Tab-separated table of C-alpha atoms and ligand atoms in Angstrom:
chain	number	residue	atom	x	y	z
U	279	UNK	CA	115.200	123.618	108.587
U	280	UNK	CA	115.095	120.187	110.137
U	281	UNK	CA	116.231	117.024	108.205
U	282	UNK	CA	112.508	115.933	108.342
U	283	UNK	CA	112.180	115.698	104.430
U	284	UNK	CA	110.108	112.783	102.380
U	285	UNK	CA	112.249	110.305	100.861
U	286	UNK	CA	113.340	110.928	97.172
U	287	UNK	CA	110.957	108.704	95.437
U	288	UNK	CA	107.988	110.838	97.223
U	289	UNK	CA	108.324	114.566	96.488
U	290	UNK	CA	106.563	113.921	93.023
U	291	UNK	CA	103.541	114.075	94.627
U	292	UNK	CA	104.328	115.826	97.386
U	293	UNK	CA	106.790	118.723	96.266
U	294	UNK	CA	106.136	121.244	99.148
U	295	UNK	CA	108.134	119.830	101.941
U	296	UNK	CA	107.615	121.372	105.262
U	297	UNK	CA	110.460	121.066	107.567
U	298	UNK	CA	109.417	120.523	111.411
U	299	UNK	CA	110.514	123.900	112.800
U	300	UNK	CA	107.810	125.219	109.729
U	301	UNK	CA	105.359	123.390	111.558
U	302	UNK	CA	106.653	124.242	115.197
U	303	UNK	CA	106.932	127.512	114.372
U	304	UNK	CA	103.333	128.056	112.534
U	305	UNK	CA	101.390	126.326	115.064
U	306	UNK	CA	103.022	128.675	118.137
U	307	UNK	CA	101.573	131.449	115.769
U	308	UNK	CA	98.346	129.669	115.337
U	309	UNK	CA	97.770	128.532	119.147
U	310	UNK	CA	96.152	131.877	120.310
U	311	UNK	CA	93.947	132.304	117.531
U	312	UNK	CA	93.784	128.788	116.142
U	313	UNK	CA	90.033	127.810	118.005
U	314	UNK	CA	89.033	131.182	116.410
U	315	UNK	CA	90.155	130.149	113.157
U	316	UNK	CA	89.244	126.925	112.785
U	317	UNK	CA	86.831	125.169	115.077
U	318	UNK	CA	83.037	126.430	113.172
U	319	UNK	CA	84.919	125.773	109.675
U	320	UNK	CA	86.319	122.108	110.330
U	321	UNK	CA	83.504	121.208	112.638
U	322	UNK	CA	81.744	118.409	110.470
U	323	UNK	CA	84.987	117.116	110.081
U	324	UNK	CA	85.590	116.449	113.957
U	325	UNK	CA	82.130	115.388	114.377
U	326	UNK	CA	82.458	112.512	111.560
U	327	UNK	CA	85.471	111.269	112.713
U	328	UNK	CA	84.485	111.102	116.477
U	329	UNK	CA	81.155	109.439	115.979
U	330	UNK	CA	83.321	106.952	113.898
U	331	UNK	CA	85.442	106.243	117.016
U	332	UNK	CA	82.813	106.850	119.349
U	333	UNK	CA	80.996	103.205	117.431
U	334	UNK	CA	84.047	101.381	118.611
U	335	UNK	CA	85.842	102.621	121.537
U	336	UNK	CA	89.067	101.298	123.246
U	337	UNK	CA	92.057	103.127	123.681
U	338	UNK	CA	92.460	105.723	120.940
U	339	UNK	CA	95.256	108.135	120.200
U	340	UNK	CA	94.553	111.003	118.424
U	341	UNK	CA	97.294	112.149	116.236
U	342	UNK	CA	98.052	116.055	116.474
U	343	UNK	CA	94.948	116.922	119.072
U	344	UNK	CA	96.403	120.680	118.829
U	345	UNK	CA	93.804	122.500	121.299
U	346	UNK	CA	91.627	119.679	121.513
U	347	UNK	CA	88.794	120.935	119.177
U	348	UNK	CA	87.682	117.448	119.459
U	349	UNK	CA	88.041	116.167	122.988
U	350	UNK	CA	84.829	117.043	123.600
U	351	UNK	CA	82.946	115.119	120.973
U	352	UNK	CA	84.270	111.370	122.131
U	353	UNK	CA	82.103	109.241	124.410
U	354	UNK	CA	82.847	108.238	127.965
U	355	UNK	CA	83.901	104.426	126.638
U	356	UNK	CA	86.697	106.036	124.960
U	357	UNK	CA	89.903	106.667	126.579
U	358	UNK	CA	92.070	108.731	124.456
U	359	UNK	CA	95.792	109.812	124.384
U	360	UNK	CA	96.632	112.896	122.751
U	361	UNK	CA	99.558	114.065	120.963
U	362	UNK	CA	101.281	116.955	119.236
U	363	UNK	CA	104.444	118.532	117.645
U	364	UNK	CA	103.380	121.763	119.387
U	365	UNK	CA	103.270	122.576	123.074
U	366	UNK	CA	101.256	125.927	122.638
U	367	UNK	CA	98.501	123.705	120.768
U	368	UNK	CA	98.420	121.241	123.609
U	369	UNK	CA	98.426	123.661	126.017
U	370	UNK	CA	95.271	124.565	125.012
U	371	UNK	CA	93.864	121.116	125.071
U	372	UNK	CA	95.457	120.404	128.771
U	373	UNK	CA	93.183	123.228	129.327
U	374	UNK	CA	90.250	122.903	127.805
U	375	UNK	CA	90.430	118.848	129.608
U	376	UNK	CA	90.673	120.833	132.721
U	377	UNK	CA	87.736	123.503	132.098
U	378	UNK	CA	85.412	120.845	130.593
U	379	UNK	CA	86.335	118.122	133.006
U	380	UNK	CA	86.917	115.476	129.955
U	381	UNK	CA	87.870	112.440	132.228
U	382	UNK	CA	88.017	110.447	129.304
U	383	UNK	CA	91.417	111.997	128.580
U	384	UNK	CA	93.984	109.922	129.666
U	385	UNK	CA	97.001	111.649	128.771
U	386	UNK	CA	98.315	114.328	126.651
U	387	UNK	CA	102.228	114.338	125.166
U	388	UNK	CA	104.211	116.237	122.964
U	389	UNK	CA	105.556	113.870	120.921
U	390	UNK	CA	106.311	113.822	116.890
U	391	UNK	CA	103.500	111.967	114.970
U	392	UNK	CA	106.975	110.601	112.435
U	393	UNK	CA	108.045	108.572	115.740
U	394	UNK	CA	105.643	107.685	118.047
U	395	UNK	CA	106.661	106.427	121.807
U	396	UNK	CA	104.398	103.239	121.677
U	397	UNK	CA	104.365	100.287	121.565
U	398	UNK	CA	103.092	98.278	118.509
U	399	UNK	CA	99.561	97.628	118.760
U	400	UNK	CA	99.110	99.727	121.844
U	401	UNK	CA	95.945	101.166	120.595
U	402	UNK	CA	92.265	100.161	119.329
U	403	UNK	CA	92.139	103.140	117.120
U	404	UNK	CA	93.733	106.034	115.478
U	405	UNK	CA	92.641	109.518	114.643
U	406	UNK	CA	94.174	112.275	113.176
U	407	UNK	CA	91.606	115.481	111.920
U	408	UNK	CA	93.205	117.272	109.572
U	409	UNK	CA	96.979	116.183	110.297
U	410	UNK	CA	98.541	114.740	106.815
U	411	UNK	CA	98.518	118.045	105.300
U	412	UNK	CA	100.936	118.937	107.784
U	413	UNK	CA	103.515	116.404	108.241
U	414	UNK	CA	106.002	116.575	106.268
U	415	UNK	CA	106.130	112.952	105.210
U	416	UNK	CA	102.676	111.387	105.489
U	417	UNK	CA	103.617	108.200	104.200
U	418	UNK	CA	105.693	107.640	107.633
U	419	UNK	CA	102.553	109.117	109.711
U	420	UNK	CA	100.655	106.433	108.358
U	421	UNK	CA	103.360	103.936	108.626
U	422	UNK	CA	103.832	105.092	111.989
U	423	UNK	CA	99.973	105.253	113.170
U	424	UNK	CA	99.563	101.921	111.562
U	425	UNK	CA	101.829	100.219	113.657
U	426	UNK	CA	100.701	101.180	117.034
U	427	UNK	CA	97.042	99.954	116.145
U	428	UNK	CA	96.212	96.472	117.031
U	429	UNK	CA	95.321	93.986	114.443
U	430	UNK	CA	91.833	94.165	113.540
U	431	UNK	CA	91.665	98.212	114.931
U	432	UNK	CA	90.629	101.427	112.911
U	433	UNK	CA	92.326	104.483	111.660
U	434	UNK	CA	90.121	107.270	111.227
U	435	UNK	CA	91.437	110.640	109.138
U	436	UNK	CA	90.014	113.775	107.993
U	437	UNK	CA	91.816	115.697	105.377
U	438	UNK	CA	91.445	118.339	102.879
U	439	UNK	CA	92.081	116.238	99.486
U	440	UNK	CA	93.376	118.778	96.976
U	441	UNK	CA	91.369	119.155	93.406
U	442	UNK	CA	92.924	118.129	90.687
U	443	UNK	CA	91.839	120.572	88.145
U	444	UNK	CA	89.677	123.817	87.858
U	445	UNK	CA	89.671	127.080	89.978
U	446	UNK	CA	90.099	125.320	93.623
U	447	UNK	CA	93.396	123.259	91.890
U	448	UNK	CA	95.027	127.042	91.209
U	449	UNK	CA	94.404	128.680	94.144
U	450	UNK	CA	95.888	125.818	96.369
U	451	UNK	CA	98.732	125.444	93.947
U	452	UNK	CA	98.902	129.226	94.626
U	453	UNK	CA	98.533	128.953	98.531
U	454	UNK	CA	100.559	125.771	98.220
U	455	UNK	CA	103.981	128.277	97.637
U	456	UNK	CA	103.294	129.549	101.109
U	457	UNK	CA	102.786	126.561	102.899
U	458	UNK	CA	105.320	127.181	105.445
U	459	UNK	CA	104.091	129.992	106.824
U	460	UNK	CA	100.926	128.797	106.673
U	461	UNK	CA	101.752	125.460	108.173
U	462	UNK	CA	99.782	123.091	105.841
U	463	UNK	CA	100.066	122.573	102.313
U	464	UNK	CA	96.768	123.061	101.058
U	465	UNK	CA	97.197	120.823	97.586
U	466	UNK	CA	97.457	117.553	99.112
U	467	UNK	CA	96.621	115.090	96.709
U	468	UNK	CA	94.850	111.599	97.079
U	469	UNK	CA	97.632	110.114	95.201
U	470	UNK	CA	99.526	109.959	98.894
U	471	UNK	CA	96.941	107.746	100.127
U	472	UNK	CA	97.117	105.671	97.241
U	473	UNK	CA	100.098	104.888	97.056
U	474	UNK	CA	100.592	104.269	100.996
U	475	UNK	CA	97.808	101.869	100.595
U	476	UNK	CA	98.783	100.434	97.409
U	477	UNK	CA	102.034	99.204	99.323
U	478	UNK	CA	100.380	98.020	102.545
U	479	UNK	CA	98.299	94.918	101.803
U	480	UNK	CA	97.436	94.902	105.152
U	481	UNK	CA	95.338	97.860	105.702
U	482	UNK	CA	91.701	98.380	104.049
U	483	UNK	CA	90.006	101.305	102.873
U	484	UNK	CA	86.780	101.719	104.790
U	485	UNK	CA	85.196	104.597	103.693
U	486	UNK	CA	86.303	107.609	101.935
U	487	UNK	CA	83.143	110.485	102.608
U	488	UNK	CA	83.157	113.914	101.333
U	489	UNK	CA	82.085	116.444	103.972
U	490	UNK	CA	80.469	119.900	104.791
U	491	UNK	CA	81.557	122.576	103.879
U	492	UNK	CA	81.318	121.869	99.784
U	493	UNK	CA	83.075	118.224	100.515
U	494	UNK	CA	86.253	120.528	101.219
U	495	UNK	CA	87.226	117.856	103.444
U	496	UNK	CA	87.169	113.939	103.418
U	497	UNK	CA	86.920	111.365	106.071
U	498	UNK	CA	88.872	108.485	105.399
U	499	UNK	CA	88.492	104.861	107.768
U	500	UNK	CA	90.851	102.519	107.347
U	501	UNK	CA	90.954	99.001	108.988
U	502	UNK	CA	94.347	97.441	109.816
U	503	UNK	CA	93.982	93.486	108.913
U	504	UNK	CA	93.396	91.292	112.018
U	505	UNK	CA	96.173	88.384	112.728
U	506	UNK	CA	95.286	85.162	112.475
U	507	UNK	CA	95.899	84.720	116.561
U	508	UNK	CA	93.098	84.899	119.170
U	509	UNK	CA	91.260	88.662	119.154
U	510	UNK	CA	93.639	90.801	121.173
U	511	UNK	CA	93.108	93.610	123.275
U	512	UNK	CA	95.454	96.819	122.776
U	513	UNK	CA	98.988	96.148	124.429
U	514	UNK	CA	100.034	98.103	127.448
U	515	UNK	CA	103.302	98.519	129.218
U	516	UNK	CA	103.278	99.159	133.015
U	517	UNK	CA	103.275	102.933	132.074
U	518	UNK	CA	99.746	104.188	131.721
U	519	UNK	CA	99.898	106.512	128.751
U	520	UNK	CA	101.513	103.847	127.062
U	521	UNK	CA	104.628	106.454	126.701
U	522	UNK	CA	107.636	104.522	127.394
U	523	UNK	CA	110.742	105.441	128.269
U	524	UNK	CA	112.295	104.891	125.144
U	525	UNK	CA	109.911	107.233	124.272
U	526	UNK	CA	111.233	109.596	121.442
U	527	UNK	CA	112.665	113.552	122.161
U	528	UNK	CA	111.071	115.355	122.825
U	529	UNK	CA	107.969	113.682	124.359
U	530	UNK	CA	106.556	115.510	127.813
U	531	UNK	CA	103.777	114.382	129.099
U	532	UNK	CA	101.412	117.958	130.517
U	533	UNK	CA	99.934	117.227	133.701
U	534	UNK	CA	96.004	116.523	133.355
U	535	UNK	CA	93.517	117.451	136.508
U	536	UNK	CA	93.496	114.095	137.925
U	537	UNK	CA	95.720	111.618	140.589
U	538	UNK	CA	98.185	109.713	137.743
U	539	UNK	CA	97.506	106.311	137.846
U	540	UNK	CA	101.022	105.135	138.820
U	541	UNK	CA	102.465	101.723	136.995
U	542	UNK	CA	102.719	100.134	140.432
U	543	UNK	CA	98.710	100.901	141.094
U	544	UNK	CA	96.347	97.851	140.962
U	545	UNK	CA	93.389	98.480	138.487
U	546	UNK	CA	90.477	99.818	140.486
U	547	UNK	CA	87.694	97.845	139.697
U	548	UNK	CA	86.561	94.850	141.240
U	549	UNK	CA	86.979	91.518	139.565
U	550	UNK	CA	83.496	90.879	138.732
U	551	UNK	CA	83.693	94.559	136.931
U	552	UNK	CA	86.736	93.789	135.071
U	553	UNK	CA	84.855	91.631	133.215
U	554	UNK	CA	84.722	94.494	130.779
U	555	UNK	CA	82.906	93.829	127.398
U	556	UNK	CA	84.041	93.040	123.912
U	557	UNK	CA	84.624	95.893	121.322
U	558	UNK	CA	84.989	94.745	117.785
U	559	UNK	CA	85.793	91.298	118.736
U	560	UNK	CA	88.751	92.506	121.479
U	561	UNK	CA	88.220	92.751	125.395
U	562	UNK	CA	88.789	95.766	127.456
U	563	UNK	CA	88.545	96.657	130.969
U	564	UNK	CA	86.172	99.542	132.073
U	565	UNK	CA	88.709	101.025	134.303
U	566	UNK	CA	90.274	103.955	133.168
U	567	UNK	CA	93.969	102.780	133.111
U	568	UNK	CA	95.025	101.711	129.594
U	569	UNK	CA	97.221	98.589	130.741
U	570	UNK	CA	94.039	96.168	132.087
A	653	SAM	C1	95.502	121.634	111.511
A	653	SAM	S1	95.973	121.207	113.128
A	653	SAM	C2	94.691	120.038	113.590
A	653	SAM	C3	94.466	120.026	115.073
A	653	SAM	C4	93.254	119.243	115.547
A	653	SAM	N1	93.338	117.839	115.188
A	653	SAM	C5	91.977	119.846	115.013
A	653	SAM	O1	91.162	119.133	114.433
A	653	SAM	O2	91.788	121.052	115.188
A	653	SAM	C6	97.362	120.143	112.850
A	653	SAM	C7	98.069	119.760	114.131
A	653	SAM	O3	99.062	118.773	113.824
A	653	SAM	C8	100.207	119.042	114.615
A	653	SAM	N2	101.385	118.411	114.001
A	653	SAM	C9	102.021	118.781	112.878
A	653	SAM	N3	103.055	117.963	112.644
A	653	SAM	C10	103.093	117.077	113.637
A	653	SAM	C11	103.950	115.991	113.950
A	653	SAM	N4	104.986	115.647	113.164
A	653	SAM	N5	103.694	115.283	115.056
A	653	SAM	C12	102.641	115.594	115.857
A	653	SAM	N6	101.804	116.620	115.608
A	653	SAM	C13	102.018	117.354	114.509
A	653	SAM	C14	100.275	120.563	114.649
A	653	SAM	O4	101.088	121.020	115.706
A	653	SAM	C15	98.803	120.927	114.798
A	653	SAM	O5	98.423	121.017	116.150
């Protein structure tokens, strides 16, 4: 087991801990069956949280793509960067990019969600389908996502909020026991959420939706609170992806079907293109680099 436990003051609502080899090792089981599994019954989930993103665009990173269920479902204007915990997950996402030619990908990583290799405000937005039940502290997720969205940007989640009474509340406190082998813990309760929020002034609560099937699952948007500086666009280092070297262990980037963009190229467009447009207030270049 791996030292990747919630603080102290956490596990009362959060009791199951899984350990980061749980999750490693459930999700190489999972990878060959996983779009099998999963991809009709979480569907509506995807869907809501990509048209979400798709409204604002920007440089998103989506927080434990696994096989990419949802590549498909952003628009052109966003250019996302994908990372997981698992390389059999993402090596089904390197290959659906490839099969469905989703240019829009910019880069996929394996990289723990807990310590992300960005910089702070690197990103317009945030997503992460079905992800918190899996972490084993989401509280640091959040912590984590929130600080690599700029001021002013979204974070967009979809999660299976546990019941807190009744039939459902005893069978998840039943499948809850066998969360590690299962990878998730399916009892996760709102209170998380609460309390992350209720100790960050600085992030809103959006919307909180109930979704298909039987509001199983909720979307949650969350909007980090803009400085009081000039509207900024998301930071970028030389490096593309936005994964620096200081980049946590282990964080490998999979090769996508397309030339890199290396940090010494120039950005493509001409200048009366890189005009760009304004998203939410914050300019971006149309080019497909993420440092413009
Ligand atoms: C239930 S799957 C969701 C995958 C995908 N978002 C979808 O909608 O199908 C959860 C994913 O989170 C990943 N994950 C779990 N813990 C992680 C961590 N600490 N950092 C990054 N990814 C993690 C797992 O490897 C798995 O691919």
């Amino acid at each position: 087991m791996s030292a990747a436990q919630p603080p102290p003051g956490r596990q009362e609502v959060f009791p199951a801990a899984l350990s980061k080899s749980d999750i490693e090792d459930a999700y190489a089981r999972w990878a060959p069956v996983y779009d099998f599994a999963f991809a009709a019954v979480m569907r509506p989930g995807r869907t809501a949280a990509a048209a979400a993103i798709n409204r604002l665009g920007g440089r998103v990173l989506d927080v434990g793509v696994g096989t990419g269920l949802e590549l498909p479902m952003f628009d052109a204007g966003v250019r996302l960067v994908g990372i997981d915990l698992s390389e059999p997950m993402l090596r089904r996402a390197q290959a659906r990019v490839a099969t469905a030619g989703l240019d829009h990908v910019v880069s996929l990583a394996v990289m723990d969600a807990m310590k992300l290799g960005f910089r702070d405000g690197a990103f317009d937005a945030a997503i992460a389908p079905y992800v918190l039940t899996v972490v084993p502290d989401p509280e640091s997720v959040l912590d984590e996502i929130a600080r690599v969205v700029r001021p002013g940007g979204e974070i967009v989640l979809v999660n299976h909020i546990g019941a807190e009474r009744g039939l459902r509340a005893m069978i998840e406190a039943w499948l809850g026991k066998r969360s590690a082998a299962l990878g998730w813990r399916p009892e996760f309760p709102w209170a998380i959420l609460d309390r992350w929020l209720a100790r960050r002034p600085d992030i809103t609560l959006l919307e909180r939706r109930n979704l298909a099937p039987f509001g199983l699952f909720t979307l949650i948007r969350l909007r980090c609170a803009a400085s009081s500086a000039e509207p900024q666009k998301a930071a970028g280092k030389a490096d593309p992806t936005g994964i620096a070297e200081e980049a946590p262990k282990p964080a490998a980037l999979l090769d996508l079907p397309r030339a890199p963009t290396t940090a010494a190229s120039a950005c493509p467009l001409p200048a009366r293109e890189k005009a760009g447009e304004r998203t939410n207030g914050a300019w971006r270049c149309r080019c497909p680099r993420l440092v413009c």
